[in-house]
Short mmCIF file of C-alpha atoms and ligand atoms in Angstrom, two decimals:
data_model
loop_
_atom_site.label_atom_id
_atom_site.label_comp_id
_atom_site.label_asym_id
_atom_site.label_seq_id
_atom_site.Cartn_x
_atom_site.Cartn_y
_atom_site.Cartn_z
CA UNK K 1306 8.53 18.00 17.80
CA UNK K 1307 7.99 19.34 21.48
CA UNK K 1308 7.91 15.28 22.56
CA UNK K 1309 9.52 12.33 22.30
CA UNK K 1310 10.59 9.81 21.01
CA UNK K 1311 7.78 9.03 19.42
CA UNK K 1312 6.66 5.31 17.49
CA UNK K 1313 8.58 6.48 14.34
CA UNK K 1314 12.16 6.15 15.46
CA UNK K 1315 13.88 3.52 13.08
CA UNK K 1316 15.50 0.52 13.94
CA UNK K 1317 18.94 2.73 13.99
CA UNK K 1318 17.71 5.50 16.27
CA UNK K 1319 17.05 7.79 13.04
CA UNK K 1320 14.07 10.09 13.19
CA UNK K 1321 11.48 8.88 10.46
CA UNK K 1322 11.45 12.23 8.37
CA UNK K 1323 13.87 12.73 5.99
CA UNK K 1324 16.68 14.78 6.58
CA UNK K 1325 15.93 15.49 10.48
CA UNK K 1326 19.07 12.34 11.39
CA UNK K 1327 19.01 10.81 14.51
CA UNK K 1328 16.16 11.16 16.90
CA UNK K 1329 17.02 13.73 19.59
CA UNK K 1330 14.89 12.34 22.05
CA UNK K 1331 16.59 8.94 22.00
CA UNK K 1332 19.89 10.44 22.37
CA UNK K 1333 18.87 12.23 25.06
CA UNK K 1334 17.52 8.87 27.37
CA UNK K 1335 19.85 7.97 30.30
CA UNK K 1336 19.68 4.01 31.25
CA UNK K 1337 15.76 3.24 31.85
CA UNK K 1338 14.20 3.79 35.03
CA UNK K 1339 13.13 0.62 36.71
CA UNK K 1340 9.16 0.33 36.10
CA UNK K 1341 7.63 1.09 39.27
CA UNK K 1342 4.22 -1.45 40.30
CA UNK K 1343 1.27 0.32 39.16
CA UNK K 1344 -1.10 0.32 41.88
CA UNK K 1345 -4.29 -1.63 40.64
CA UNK K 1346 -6.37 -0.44 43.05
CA UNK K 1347 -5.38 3.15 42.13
CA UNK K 1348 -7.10 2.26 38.33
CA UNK K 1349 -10.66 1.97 37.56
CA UNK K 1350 -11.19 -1.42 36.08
CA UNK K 1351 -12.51 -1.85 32.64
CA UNK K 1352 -14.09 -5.45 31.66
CA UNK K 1353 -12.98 -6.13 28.39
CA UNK K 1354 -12.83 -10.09 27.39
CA UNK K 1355 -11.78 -11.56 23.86
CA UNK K 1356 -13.00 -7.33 22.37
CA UNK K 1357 -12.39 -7.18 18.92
CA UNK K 1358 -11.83 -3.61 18.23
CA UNK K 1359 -11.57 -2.49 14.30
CA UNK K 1360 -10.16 0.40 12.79
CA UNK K 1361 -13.16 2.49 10.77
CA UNK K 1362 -11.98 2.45 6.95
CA UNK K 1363 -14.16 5.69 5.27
CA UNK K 1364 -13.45 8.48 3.63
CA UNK K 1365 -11.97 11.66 5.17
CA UNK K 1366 -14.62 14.35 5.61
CA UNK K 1367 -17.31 12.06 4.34
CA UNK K 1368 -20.51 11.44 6.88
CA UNK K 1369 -22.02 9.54 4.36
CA UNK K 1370 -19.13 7.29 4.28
CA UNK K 1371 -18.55 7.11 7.72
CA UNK K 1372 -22.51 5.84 7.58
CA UNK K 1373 -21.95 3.69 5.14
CA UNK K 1374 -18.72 1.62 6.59
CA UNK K 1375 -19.75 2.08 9.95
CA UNK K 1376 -23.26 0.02 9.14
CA UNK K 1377 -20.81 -2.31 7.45
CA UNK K 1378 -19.58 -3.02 10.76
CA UNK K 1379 -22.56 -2.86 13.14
CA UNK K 1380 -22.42 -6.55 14.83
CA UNK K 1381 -19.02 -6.64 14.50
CA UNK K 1382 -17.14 -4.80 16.17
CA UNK K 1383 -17.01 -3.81 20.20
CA UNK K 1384 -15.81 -0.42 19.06
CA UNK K 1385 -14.43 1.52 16.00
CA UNK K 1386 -10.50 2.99 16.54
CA UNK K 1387 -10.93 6.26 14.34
CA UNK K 1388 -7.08 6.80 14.19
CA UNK K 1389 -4.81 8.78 12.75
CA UNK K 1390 -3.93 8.34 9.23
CA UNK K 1391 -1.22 10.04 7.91
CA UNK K 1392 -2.85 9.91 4.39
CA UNK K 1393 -6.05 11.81 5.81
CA UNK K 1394 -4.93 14.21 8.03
CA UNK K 1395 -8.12 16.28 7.76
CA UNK K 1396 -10.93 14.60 9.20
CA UNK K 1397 -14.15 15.38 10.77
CA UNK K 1398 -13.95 15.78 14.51
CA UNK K 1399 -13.49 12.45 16.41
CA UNK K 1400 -16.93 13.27 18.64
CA UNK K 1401 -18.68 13.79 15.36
CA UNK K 1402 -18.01 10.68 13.52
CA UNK K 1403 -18.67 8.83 17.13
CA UNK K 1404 -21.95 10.26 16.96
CA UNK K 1405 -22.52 9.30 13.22
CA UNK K 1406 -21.84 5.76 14.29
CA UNK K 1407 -24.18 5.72 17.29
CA UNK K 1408 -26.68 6.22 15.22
CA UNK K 1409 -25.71 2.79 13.18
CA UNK K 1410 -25.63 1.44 16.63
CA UNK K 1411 -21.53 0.97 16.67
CA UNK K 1412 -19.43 1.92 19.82
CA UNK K 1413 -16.73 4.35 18.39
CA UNK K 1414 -13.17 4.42 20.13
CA UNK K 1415 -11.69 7.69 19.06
CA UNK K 1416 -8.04 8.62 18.51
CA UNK K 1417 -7.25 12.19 19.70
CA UNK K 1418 -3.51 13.41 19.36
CA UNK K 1419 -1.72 16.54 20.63
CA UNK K 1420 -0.10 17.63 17.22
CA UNK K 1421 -3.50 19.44 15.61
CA UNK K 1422 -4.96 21.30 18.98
CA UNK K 1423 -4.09 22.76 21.91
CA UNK K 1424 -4.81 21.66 25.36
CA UNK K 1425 -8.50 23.73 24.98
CA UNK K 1426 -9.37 22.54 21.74
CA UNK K 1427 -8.49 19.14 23.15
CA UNK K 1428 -10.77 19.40 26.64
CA UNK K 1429 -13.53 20.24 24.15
CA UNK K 1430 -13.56 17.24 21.94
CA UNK K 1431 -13.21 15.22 25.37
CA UNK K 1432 -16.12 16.88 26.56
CA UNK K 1433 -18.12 16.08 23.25
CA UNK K 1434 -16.69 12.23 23.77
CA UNK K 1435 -18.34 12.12 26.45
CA UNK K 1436 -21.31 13.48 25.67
CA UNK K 1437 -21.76 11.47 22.55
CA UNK K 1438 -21.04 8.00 24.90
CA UNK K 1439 -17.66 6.50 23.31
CA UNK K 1440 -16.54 3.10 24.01
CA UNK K 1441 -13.25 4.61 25.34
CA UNK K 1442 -10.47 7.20 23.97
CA UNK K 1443 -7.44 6.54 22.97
CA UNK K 1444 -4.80 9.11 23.65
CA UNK K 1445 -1.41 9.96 21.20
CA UNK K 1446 0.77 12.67 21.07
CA UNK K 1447 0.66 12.20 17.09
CA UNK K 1448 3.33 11.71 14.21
CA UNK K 1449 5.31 14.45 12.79
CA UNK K 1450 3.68 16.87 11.04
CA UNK K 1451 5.86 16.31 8.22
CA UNK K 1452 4.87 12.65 7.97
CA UNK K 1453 1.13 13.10 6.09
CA UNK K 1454 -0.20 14.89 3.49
CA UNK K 1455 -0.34 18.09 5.41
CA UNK K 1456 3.21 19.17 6.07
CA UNK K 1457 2.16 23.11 5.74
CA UNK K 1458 0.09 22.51 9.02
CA UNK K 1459 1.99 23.96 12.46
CA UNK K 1460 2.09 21.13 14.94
CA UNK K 1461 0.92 22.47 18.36
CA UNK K 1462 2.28 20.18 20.93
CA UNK K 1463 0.80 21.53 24.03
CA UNK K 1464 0.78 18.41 25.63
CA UNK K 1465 1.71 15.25 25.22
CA UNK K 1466 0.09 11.66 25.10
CA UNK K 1467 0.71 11.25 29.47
CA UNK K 1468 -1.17 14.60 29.57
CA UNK K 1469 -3.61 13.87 27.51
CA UNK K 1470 -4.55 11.24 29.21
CA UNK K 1471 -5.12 12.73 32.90
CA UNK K 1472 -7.58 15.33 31.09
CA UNK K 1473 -9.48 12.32 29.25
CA UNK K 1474 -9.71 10.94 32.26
CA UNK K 1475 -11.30 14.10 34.24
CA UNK K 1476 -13.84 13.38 31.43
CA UNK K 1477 -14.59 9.95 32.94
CA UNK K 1478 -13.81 8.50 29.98
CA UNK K 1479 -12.06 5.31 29.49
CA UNK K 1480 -8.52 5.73 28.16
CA UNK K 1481 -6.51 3.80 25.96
CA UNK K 1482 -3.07 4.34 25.47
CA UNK K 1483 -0.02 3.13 22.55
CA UNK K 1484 3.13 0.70 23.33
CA UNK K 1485 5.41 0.51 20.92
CA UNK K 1486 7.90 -2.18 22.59
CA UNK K 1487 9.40 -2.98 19.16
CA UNK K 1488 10.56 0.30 17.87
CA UNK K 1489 13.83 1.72 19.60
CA UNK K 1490 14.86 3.19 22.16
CA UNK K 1491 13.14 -0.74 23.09
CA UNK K 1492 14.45 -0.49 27.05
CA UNK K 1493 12.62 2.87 27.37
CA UNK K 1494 9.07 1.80 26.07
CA UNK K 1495 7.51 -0.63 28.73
CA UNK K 1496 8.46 2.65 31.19
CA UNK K 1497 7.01 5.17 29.34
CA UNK K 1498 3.71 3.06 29.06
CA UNK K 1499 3.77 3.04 32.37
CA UNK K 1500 3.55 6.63 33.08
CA UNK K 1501 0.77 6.75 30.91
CA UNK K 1502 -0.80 3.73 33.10
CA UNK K 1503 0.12 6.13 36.26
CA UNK K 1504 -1.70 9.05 34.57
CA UNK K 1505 -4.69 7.46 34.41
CA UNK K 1506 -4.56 5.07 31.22
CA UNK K 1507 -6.85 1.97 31.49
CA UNK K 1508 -6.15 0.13 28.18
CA UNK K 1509 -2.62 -0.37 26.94
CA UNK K 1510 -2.83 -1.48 22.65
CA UNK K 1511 0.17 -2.99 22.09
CA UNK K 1512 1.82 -1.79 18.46
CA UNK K 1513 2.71 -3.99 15.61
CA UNK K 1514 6.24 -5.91 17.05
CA UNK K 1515 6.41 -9.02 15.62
CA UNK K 1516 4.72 -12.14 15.73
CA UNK K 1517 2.52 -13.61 18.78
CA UNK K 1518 5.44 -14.44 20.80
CA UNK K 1519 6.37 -10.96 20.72
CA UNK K 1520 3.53 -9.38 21.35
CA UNK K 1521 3.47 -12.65 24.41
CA UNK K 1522 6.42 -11.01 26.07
CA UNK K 1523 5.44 -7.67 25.92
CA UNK K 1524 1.96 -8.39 27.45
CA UNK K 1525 3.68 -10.21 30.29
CA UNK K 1526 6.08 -7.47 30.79
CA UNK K 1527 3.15 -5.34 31.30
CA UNK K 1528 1.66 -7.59 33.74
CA UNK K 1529 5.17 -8.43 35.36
CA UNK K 1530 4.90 -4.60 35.91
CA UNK K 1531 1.66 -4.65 37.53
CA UNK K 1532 -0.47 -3.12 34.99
CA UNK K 1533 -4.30 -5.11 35.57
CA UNK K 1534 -5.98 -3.60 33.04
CA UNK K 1535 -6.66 -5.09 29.31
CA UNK K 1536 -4.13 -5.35 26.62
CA UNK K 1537 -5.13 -5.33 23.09
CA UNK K 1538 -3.15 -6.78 20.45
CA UNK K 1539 -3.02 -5.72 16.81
CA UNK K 1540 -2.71 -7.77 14.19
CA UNK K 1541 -2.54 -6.54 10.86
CA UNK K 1542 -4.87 -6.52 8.11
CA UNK K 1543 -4.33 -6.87 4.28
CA UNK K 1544 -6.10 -7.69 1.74
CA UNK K 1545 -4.45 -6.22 -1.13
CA UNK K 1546 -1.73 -4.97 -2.64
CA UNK K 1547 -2.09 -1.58 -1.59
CA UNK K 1548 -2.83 -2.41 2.06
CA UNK K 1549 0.48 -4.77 2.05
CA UNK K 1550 1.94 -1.77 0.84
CA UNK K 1551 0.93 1.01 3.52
CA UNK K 1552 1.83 -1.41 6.37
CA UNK K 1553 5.08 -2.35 4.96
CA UNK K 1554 5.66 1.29 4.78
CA UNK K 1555 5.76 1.52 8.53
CA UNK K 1556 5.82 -1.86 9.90
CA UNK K 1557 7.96 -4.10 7.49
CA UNK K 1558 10.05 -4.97 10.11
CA UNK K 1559 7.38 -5.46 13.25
CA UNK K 1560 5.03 -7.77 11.11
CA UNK K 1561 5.07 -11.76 11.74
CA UNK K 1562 7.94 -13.24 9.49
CA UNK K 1563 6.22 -13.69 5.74
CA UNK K 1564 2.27 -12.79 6.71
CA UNK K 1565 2.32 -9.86 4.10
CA UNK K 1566 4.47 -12.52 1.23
CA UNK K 1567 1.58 -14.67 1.83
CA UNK K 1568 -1.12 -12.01 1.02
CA UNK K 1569 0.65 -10.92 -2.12
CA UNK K 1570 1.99 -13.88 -3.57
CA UNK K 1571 -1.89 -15.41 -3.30
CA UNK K 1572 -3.97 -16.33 -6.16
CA UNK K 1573 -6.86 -14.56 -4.41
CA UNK K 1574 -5.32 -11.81 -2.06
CA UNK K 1575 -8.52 -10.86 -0.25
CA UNK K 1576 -9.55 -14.27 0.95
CA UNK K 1577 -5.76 -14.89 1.89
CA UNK K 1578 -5.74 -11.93 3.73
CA UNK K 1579 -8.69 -12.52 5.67
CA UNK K 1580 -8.12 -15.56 6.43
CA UNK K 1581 -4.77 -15.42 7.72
CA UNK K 1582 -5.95 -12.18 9.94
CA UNK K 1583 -8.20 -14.22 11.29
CA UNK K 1584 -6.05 -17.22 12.28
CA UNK K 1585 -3.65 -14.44 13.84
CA UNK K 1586 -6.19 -13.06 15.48
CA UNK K 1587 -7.24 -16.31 17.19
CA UNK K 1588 -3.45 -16.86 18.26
CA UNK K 1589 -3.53 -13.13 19.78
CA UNK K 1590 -6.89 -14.39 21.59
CA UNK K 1591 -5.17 -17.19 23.28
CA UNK K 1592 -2.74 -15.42 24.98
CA UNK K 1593 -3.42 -15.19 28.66
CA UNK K 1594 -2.22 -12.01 28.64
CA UNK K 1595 -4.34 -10.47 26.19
CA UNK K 1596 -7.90 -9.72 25.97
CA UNK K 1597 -8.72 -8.53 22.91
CA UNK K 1598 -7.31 -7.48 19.14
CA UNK K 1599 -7.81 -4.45 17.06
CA UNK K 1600 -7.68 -4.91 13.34
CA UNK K 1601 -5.57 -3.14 11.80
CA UNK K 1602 -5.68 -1.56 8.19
CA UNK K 1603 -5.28 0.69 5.56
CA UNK K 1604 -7.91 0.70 3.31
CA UNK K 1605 -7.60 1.31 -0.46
CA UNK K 1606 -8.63 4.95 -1.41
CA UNK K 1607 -12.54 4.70 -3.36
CA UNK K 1608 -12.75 0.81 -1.51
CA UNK K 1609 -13.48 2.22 1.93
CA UNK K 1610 -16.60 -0.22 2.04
CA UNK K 1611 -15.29 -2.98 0.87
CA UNK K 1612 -12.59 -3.13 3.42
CA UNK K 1613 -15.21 -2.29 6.24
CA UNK K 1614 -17.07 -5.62 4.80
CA UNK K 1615 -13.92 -7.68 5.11
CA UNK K 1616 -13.13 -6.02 8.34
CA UNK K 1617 -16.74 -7.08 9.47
CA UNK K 1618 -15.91 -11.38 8.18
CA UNK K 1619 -13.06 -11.16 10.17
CA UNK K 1620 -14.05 -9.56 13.29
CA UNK K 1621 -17.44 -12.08 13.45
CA UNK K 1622 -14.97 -15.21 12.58
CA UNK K 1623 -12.91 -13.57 15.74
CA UNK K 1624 -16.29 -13.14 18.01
CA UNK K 1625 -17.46 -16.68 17.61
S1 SF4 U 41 9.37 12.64 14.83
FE1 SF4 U 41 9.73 10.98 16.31
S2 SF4 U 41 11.64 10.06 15.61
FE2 SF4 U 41 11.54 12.12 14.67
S3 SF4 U 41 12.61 13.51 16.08
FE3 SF4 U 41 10.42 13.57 16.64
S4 SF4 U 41 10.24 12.02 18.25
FE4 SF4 U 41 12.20 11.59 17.21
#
């Protein structure tokens, strides 16, 4: 990769391909720079209160589908995440499916990450963001190529996430940014977030790291830091075996202590799931710190609608 470290570095500093070792870019960090106060009045402000933000389950290339789940979601939902799944790395263009699911009346929140396009290609889909009216961007740099079902594929790299995010926002679009203050190097996150803050990032989603306490501390730390903006939390969601699978894949080890044994080990797995996804949810929503969750998922292959319906219980149950 041409940046790093990125959110796969395990817990012992290894890179999360196989047979690539430790992660350079950890090894390569010095003692962390002391975060310096970001400079509210320096940020636009974006008014975001309890949001419940959803990922879009549908299948790649699909408009239909995106029609389909996204209708499944219209109501509930303040915007659809259309992120990047390592299982479907080919997808229609982000500002394309956003303008599929205007038309079912649902805000779209599109990923966009540095590893398929260059820093043209990239200005373009901002440009068509924009145009189309998103809810907000959110800017990665983007896995490893080699993690996803399109290893032949030559990452590009051109920028990274912090520079993606100053040309979002001479798009005037709202940016969101990742923070991954679970996975290692852990001292080097909260200022790396930061810079992204400083480069023009309004929202800060906080990555899977543990339970609500965690994902407490981290919020503070981001407030401690001077960051005003909102911070959305994201709690898991699984419903089945399969989902329980993917984010165990990943996240095993950032996940609140026995959520995914209790989905499993259930009688019915889909009501467990939701239910508990909701009741995490509504912990996430107390936090003072946070304003608002995105549910998290990974749908099972040919049951794209289905999980957009149980996306859509939970995210009502989670609007009041
Ligand atoms: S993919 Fe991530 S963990 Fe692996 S070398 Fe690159 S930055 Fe480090």
């Amino acid at each position: 990769m041409g940046h790093g470290p990125c959110a796969g570095v395990a817990p012992d500093g290894g890179c999360e391909v196989a047979g690539v070792g430790p992660c350079p870019y950890v090894s390569a960090i010095g003692a962390a720079p002391s975060p310096a106060p970001v400079d509210p009045a320096a940020r636009g402000f974006v008014a975001l209160q309890r949001a419940v933000v959803t990922d879009l389950p549908a299948e790649p290339l699909s408009a239909e589908s995106c029609r389909a789940c996204g209708g499944e979601l219209a109501g509930a939902t303040d915007g659809c995440l259309l992120g990047d799944n390592p299982r479907q790395r080919v997808q229609l263009p982000p500002s394309y499916r956003a303008k599929i699911l205007a038309e079912e009346g649902v805000p779209a929140w599109p990923g966009v990450n540095c590893r398929d396009r260059n820093r043209v290609a990239l200005e373009g889909e901002l440009a068509a963001c924009h145009d189309v009216g998103v809810a907000g961007v959110h800017c990665v740099t983007g896995d490893h190529p080699a993690v996803g079902h399109r290893p032949d594929a030559q990452a590009v790299f051109d920028v990274d996430s912090t520079e993606l995010v100053s040309l979002a926002r001479a798009y005037d679009l709202v940016v969101s940014v990742a923070h991954a203050p679970g996975t290692p190097p852990v001292d080097y996150r909260l200022p790396r977030v930061l810079n992204k803050v400083r480069a023009g990032a309004d929202v800060v989603f906080i990555d899977h790291c543990g339970g609500p306490e965690r994902v407490s501390d981290a919020a503070a730390a981001l407030r401690d830091a001077g960051f005003t903006g909102p911070v959305i939390a994201c709690p898991p969601v699984a419903t089945d075996g399969f989902s329980a699978a993917v984010l165990a894949s990943f996240a095993a080890n950032r996940l609140p202590a026995g959520y995914l044994d209790r989905v499993t080990g259930a009688v019915d797995p889909r009501r467990t799931g939701i239910d508990e996804a909701i009741r995490l949810g509504e912990r996430l929503l107390e936090l003072s710190d946070v304003d608002g969750v995105n549910l998290s998922t990974a749908g099972r292959p040919g049951a794209e609608r289905e999980t957009a319906r149980d996306l859509a219980v939970i995210g009502k149950a989670l609007r009041g």
